[in-house]
Each structure stands twice: as structure tokens, then as C-alpha cells.
Amino acid sequence: MHVKPHLIRFLPVLAFALGGLVSAVGAVEKDTPVRHQLEVETGAGKVKVRLMIENRGDTPIWVPREVAAGDELTGRRFEVLDAQGKPVDYTGMIVKRGALTASDYQEVKPHSMHMNTIDITPTYAFRKGKNSYEIRYDGPWLADIGQLDAVRSSPAAPVKFSFTGR
């Protein structure tokens, strides 16, 4: 294989730039002690979302109890989009309430993982027939339960799924 001489001059620059990009991505992941992950299971006419919360840090974190331990939603906690990227309407219960208190959070111990599965079928307006969707989650969490106004976020990677609504 013959490489043109002018391309050889740019290879070290390209390698350096790509190395910096990989290092930056690694640094971002390393600096974030919390990781959220979504999985979606469709079947038997239901859309079930499994939320996994991983605390890779050395201190406890706190996550909203509703998604960490609940079995139904009281507001739009996930962003569900149709195949065209338009939000799917939230049709579930909405509870009007004040700001979250310490009792609205669940502790996730250091170096541990927590999972919960929620059936979101009755809370979002899934269309009849087979359709494609994407779900997203912002991943809010607290580093200190004493500072309720210092919410951080570690968004989960979006997940695409298809569902046949009835």
C-alpha cells in the first residue's frame, strides 16, 4: 500500500487529536460517580422500563424514590418520543405537590447498583398498532440529602424500542 507523503505529515496530528478525545470521554465518565441505564421490555401488551442506578463513588447518593422503588408514576418522569421525535403524551396520574423532601429520595450505597421496573403502559399514550419509540431519562440524583436544591443529573443513554399498542 502506498501512502501519499502529504498524508503522513497529518497522521501524528490526527492521532494526537483522537487521543485527546478518548481521554476527554474517559475523564467525563471517571468524574461521574453515578450511572443510570434504561432497558425496555415489551410483551403481553405492556411496556416495562427497568431503571438501573449505579453508584460508583465512595459515598452514598440519593435518587427519587418514585422511580427507584415505585410501581407507578405520578408525573412525566421519562421522555418518550415517537419515531418522528415528537413527545408521546403523558396520560397518567399527576399529583400536585410541593418541592421534594428528604423522604422522597432513596439512598443508593457506595459501590452498589439498584434496579426497579415500572410498567409505563397506562401512563403514556402509545398509539395502536406497531410503532417505534425512544425513551430518555435525565437521571437526577443528590450527593447530599441535606442539600435538596443541589440536584445533579447523569442522563441514561436513550433506548429505542417498538411496541404494538391495542
Tab-separated table of N, CA, C and O in Angstrom, residues 53-122:
chain	number	residue	atom	x	y	z
A	53	ILE	N	-29.523	2.013	38.532
A	53	ILE	CA	-28.770	3.135	39.063
A	53	ILE	C	-27.515	2.565	39.696
A	53	ILE	O	-27.599	1.737	40.606
A	54	GLU	N	-26.371	3.009	39.216
A	54	GLU	CA	-25.107	2.520	39.741
A	54	GLU	C	-24.372	3.657	40.427
A	54	GLU	O	-24.148	4.710	39.841
A	55	ASN	N	-24.023	3.429	41.680
A	55	ASN	CA	-23.225	4.387	42.437
A	55	ASN	C	-21.797	3.856	42.478
A	55	ASN	O	-21.480	2.944	43.226
A	56	ARG	N	-20.934	4.442	41.658
A	56	ARG	CA	-19.535	4.014	41.584
A	56	ARG	C	-18.652	4.799	42.539
A	56	ARG	O	-17.447	4.595	42.580
A	57	GLY	N	-19.254	5.699	43.290
A	57	GLY	CA	-18.491	6.551	44.198
A	57	GLY	C	-18.254	5.913	45.555
A	57	GLY	O	-18.685	4.794	45.835
A	58	ASP	N	-17.579	6.677	46.420
A	58	ASP	CA	-17.232	6.210	47.757
A	58	ASP	C	-18.201	6.684	48.831
A	58	ASP	O	-18.013	6.380	50.014
A	59	THR	N	-19.211	7.458	48.432
A	59	THR	CA	-20.201	7.963	49.385
A	59	THR	C	-21.602	7.644	48.863
A	59	THR	O	-21.792	7.455	47.662
A	60	PRO	N	-22.602	7.614	49.746
A	60	PRO	CA	-23.969	7.343	49.292
A	60	PRO	C	-24.490	8.457	48.388
A	60	PRO	O	-24.014	9.594	48.454
A	61	ILE	N	-25.453	8.114	47.560
A	61	ILE	CA	-26.196	9.097	46.768
A	61	ILE	C	-27.676	8.860	47.040
A	61	ILE	O	-28.060	7.826	47.594
A	62	TRP	N	-28.514	9.806	46.617
A	62	TRP	CA	-29.947	9.671	46.800
A	62	TRP	C	-30.625	9.947	45.468
A	62	TRP	O	-30.288	10.906	44.769
A	63	VAL	N	-31.590	9.093	45.130
A	63	VAL	CA	-32.322	9.203	43.870
A	63	VAL	C	-33.814	9.273	44.172
A	63	VAL	O	-34.264	8.817	45.227
A	64	PRO	N	-34.599	9.857	43.258
A	64	PRO	CA	-36.038	9.960	43.504
A	64	PRO	C	-36.668	8.581	43.759
A	64	PRO	O	-36.539	7.660	42.957
A	65	ARG	N	-37.328	8.457	44.903
A	65	ARG	CA	-37.929	7.192	45.326
A	65	ARG	C	-38.986	6.699	44.335
A	65	ARG	O	-39.136	5.502	44.123
A	66	GLU	N	-39.695	7.614	43.699
A	66	GLU	CA	-40.770	7.222	42.784
A	66	GLU	C	-40.268	6.307	41.670
A	66	GLU	O	-40.914	5.312	41.351
A	67	VAL	N	-39.131	6.620	41.081
A	67	VAL	CA	-38.613	5.767	40.003
A	67	VAL	C	-37.695	4.672	40.534
A	67	VAL	O	-37.521	3.644	39.892
A	68	ALA	N	-37.131	4.865	41.719
A	68	ALA	CA	-36.212	3.877	42.281
A	68	ALA	C	-36.934	2.724	42.954
A	68	ALA	O	-36.416	1.611	43.005
A	69	ALA	N	-38.147	2.974	43.461
A	69	ALA	CA	-38.838	1.927	44.212
A	69	ALA	C	-40.330	1.839	43.897
A	69	ALA	O	-40.978	0.882	44.298
A	70	GLY	N	-40.877	2.826	43.187
A	70	GLY	CA	-42.310	2.840	42.917
A	70	GLY	C	-42.711	1.893	41.799
A	70	GLY	O	-41.868	1.376	41.066
A	71	ASP	N	-44.022	1.680	41.692
A	71	ASP	CA	-44.516	0.850	40.597
A	71	ASP	C	-45.466	1.606	39.684
A	71	ASP	O	-45.985	1.057	38.724
A	72	GLU	N	-45.700	2.890	39.982
A	72	GLU	CA	-46.463	3.741	39.081
A	72	GLU	C	-45.956	5.166	39.195
A	72	GLU	O	-45.396	5.563	40.200
A	73	LEU	N	-46.144	5.914	38.124
A	73	LEU	CA	-45.652	7.284	38.065
A	73	LEU	C	-46.738	8.271	38.459
A	73	LEU	O	-47.921	8.016	38.248
A	74	THR	N	-46.315	9.409	39.010
A	74	THR	CA	-47.258	10.474	39.355
A	74	THR	C	-46.958	11.737	38.553
A	74	THR	O	-47.371	12.819	38.917
A	75	GLY	N	-46.232	11.580	37.471
A	75	GLY	CA	-45.888	12.685	36.595
A	75	GLY	C	-44.951	12.189	35.505
A	75	GLY	O	-44.508	11.041	35.521
A	76	ARG	N	-44.672	13.056	34.554
A	76	ARG	CA	-43.807	12.697	33.422
A	76	ARG	C	-42.360	12.605	33.917
A	76	ARG	O	-41.663	13.597	34.025
A	77	ARG	N	-41.926	11.399	34.205
A	77	ARG	CA	-40.557	11.179	34.700
A	77	ARG	C	-39.611	10.771	33.576
A	77	ARG	O	-38.411	10.982	33.674
A	78	PHE	N	-40.162	10.158	32.537
A	78	PHE	CA	-39.385	9.742	31.382
A	78	PHE	C	-39.843	10.567	30.183
A	78	PHE	O	-41.003	10.970	30.108
A	79	GLU	N	-38.949	10.788	29.254
A	79	GLU	CA	-39.316	11.431	27.998
A	79	GLU	C	-39.468	10.312	26.973
A	79	GLU	O	-38.503	9.604	26.685
A	80	VAL	N	-40.682	10.153	26.465
A	80	VAL	CA	-40.959	9.130	25.452
A	80	VAL	C	-41.268	9.857	24.149
A	80	VAL	O	-42.126	10.739	24.106
A	81	LEU	N	-40.549	9.481	23.086
A	81	LEU	CA	-40.704	10.117	21.782
A	81	LEU	C	-41.161	9.087	20.762
A	81	LEU	O	-40.782	7.912	20.838
A	82	ASP	N	-41.962	9.537	19.772
A	82	ASP	CA	-42.360	8.631	18.696
A	82	ASP	C	-41.248	8.598	17.642
A	82	ASP	O	-40.206	9.234	17.793
A	83	ALA	N	-41.482	7.851	16.566
A	83	ALA	CA	-40.454	7.677	15.525
A	83	ALA	C	-40.067	8.990	14.849
A	83	ALA	O	-38.963	9.113	14.309
A	84	GLN	N	-40.942	9.998	14.877
A	84	GLN	CA	-40.643	11.303	14.288
A	84	GLN	C	-39.991	12.248	15.296
A	84	GLN	O	-39.740	13.417	14.996
A	85	GLY	N	-39.741	11.768	16.516
A	85	GLY	CA	-39.107	12.590	17.542
A	85	GLY	C	-40.068	13.480	18.307
A	85	GLY	O	-39.638	14.349	19.064
A	86	LYS	N	-41.375	13.261	18.133
A	86	LYS	CA	-42.370	14.064	18.846
A	86	LYS	C	-42.681	13.401	20.189
A	86	LYS	O	-42.812	12.175	20.267
A	87	PRO	N	-42.842	14.201	21.249
A	87	PRO	CA	-43.163	13.629	22.560
A	87	PRO	C	-44.497	12.885	22.549
A	87	PRO	O	-45.475	13.340	21.967
A	88	VAL	N	-44.492	11.734	23.196
A	88	VAL	CA	-45.721	10.959	23.395
A	88	VAL	C	-46.394	11.555	24.626
A	88	VAL	O	-45.744	11.790	25.652
A	89	ASP	N	-47.695	11.815	24.536
A	89	ASP	CA	-48.410	12.439	25.648
A	89	ASP	C	-48.358	11.582	26.903
A	89	ASP	O	-48.498	10.362	26.851
A	90	TYR	N	-48.178	12.255	28.031
A	90	TYR	CA	-48.262	11.610	29.334
A	90	TYR	C	-49.737	11.607	29.712
A	90	TYR	O	-50.375	12.652	29.727
A	91	THR	N	-50.294	10.457	29.995
A	91	THR	CA	-51.720	10.343	30.303
A	91	THR	C	-51.968	9.790	31.695
A	91	THR	O	-53.114	9.537	32.071
A	92	GLY	N	-50.905	9.592	32.449
A	92	GLY	CA	-51.042	9.022	33.791
A	92	GLY	C	-51.468	10.051	34.808
A	92	GLY	O	-51.730	11.212	34.494
A	93	MET	N	-51.488	9.588	36.033
A	93	MET	CA	-51.893	10.446	37.139
A	93	MET	C	-50.859	11.551	37.333
A	93	MET	O	-49.662	11.351	37.096
A	94	ILE	N	-51.342	12.704	37.716
A	94	ILE	CA	-50.464	13.826	38.036
A	94	ILE	C	-50.806	14.263	39.455
A	94	ILE	O	-51.960	14.564	39.762
A	95	VAL	N	-49.813	14.250	40.308
A	95	VAL	CA	-50.010	14.641	41.693
A	95	VAL	C	-49.383	16.012	41.887
A	95	VAL	O	-48.184	16.182	41.668
A	96	LYS	N	-50.228	16.961	42.249
A	96	LYS	CA	-49.724	18.305	42.516
A	96	LYS	C	-49.163	18.309	43.929
A	96	LYS	O	-49.827	17.912	44.868
A	97	ARG	N	-47.920	18.736	44.029
A	97	ARG	CA	-47.251	18.677	45.312
A	97	ARG	C	-46.202	19.765	45.401
A	97	ARG	O	-45.837	20.377	44.416
A	98	GLY	N	-45.694	19.942	46.581
A	98	GLY	CA	-44.625	20.910	46.791
A	98	GLY	C	-43.286	20.319	46.374
A	98	GLY	O	-43.217	19.257	45.758
A	99	ALA	N	-42.246	21.004	46.746
A	99	ALA	CA	-40.895	20.539	46.434
A	99	ALA	C	-40.622	19.204	47.128
A	99	ALA	O	-41.199	18.902	48.176
A	100	LEU	N	-39.746	18.417	46.523
A	100	LEU	CA	-39.388	17.131	47.109
A	100	LEU	C	-38.690	17.335	48.449
A	100	LEU	O	-37.945	18.294	48.640
A	101	THR	N	-38.948	16.411	49.370
A	101	THR	CA	-38.298	16.437	50.674
A	101	THR	C	-37.356	15.240	50.765
A	101	THR	O	-37.336	14.377	49.877
A	102	ALA	N	-36.604	15.156	51.840
A	102	ALA	CA	-35.660	14.052	52.022
A	102	ALA	C	-36.367	12.696	51.948
A	102	ALA	O	-35.797	11.720	51.453
A	103	SER	N	-37.601	12.614	52.400
A	103	SER	CA	-38.325	11.332	52.377
A	103	SER	C	-38.711	10.900	50.959
A	103	SER	O	-39.114	9.756	50.753
A	104	ASP	N	-38.583	11.790	49.984
A	104	ASP	CA	-38.893	11.458	48.591
A	104	ASP	C	-37.690	10.862	47.853
A	104	ASP	O	-37.769	10.603	46.657
A	105	TYR	N	-36.597	10.668	48.560
A	105	TYR	CA	-35.383	10.121	47.955
A	105	TYR	C	-35.019	8.788	48.598
A	105	TYR	O	-35.282	8.560	49.776
A	106	GLN	N	-34.392	7.944	47.811
A	106	GLN	CA	-33.922	6.654	48.292
A	106	GLN	C	-32.406	6.616	48.200
A	106	GLN	O	-31.826	7.021	47.193
A	107	GLU	N	-31.785	6.103	49.231
A	107	GLU	CA	-30.328	6.007	49.271
A	107	GLU	C	-29.832	4.853	48.399
A	107	GLU	O	-30.451	3.788	48.348
A	108	VAL	N	-28.745	5.107	47.693
A	108	VAL	CA	-28.017	4.066	46.981
A	108	VAL	C	-26.606	4.074	47.563
A	108	VAL	O	-25.891	5.066	47.460
A	109	LYS	N	-26.251	2.978	48.195
A	109	LYS	CA	-24.972	2.890	48.901
A	109	LYS	C	-23.785	2.944	47.920
A	109	LYS	O	-23.937	2.640	46.747
A	110	PRO	N	-22.618	3.321	48.436
A	110	PRO	CA	-21.421	3.377	47.581
A	110	PRO	C	-21.112	2.006	46.963
A	110	PRO	O	-21.364	0.968	47.576
A	111	HIS	N	-20.593	2.041	45.752
A	111	HIS	CA	-20.163	0.826	45.040
A	111	HIS	C	-21.277	-0.211	44.972
A	111	HIS	O	-21.046	-1.399	45.187
A	112	SER	N	-22.488	0.248	44.676
A	112	SER	CA	-23.614	-0.683	44.562
A	112	SER	C	-24.504	-0.281	43.389
A	112	SER	O	-24.363	0.792	42.824
A	113	MET	N	-25.416	-1.178	43.064
A	113	MET	CA	-26.361	-0.941	41.982
A	113	MET	C	-27.769	-1.189	42.512
A	113	MET	O	-27.981	-2.094	43.310
A	114	HIS	N	-28.684	-0.367	42.046
A	114	HIS	CA	-30.093	-0.515	42.435
A	114	HIS	C	-30.919	-0.600	41.156
A	114	HIS	O	-30.648	0.106	40.189
A	115	MET	N	-31.950	-1.471	41.155
A	115	MET	CA	-32.819	-1.617	39.983
A	115	MET	C	-34.280	-1.544	40.406
A	115	MET	O	-34.644	-1.965	41.501
A	116	ASN	N	-35.091	-1.042	39.481
A	116	ASN	CA	-36.543	-1.044	39.644
A	116	ASN	C	-37.181	-1.121	38.263
A	116	ASN	O	-36.655	-0.566	37.297
A	117	THR	N	-38.307	-1.826	38.192
A	117	THR	CA	-39.049	-1.944	36.935
A	117	THR	C	-40.420	-1.305	37.113
A	117	THR	O	-41.110	-1.577	38.104
A	118	ILE	N	-40.786	-0.467	36.153
A	118	ILE	CA	-42.073	0.240	36.187
A	118	ILE	C	-42.801	-0.015	34.880
A	118	ILE	O	-42.236	0.146	33.798
A	119	ASP	N	-44.076	-0.380	34.976
A	119	ASP	CA	-44.932	-0.538	33.798
A	119	ASP	C	-45.449	0.851	33.421
A	119	ASP	O	-46.228	1.446	34.157
A	120	ILE	N	-44.999	1.365	32.268
A	120	ILE	CA	-45.412	2.715	31.852
A	120	ILE	C	-46.545	2.674	30.821
A	120	ILE	O	-46.939	3.717	30.309
A	121	THR	N	-47.065	1.486	30.540
A	121	THR	CA	-48.120	1.367	29.522
A	121	THR	C	-49.314	2.275	29.792
A	121	THR	O	-49.750	2.986	28.880
A	122	PRO	N	-49.846	2.293	31.021
A	122	PRO	CA	-51.031	3.139	31.247
A	122	PRO	C	-50.724	4.628	31.391
A	122	PRO	O	-51.643	5.437	31.471
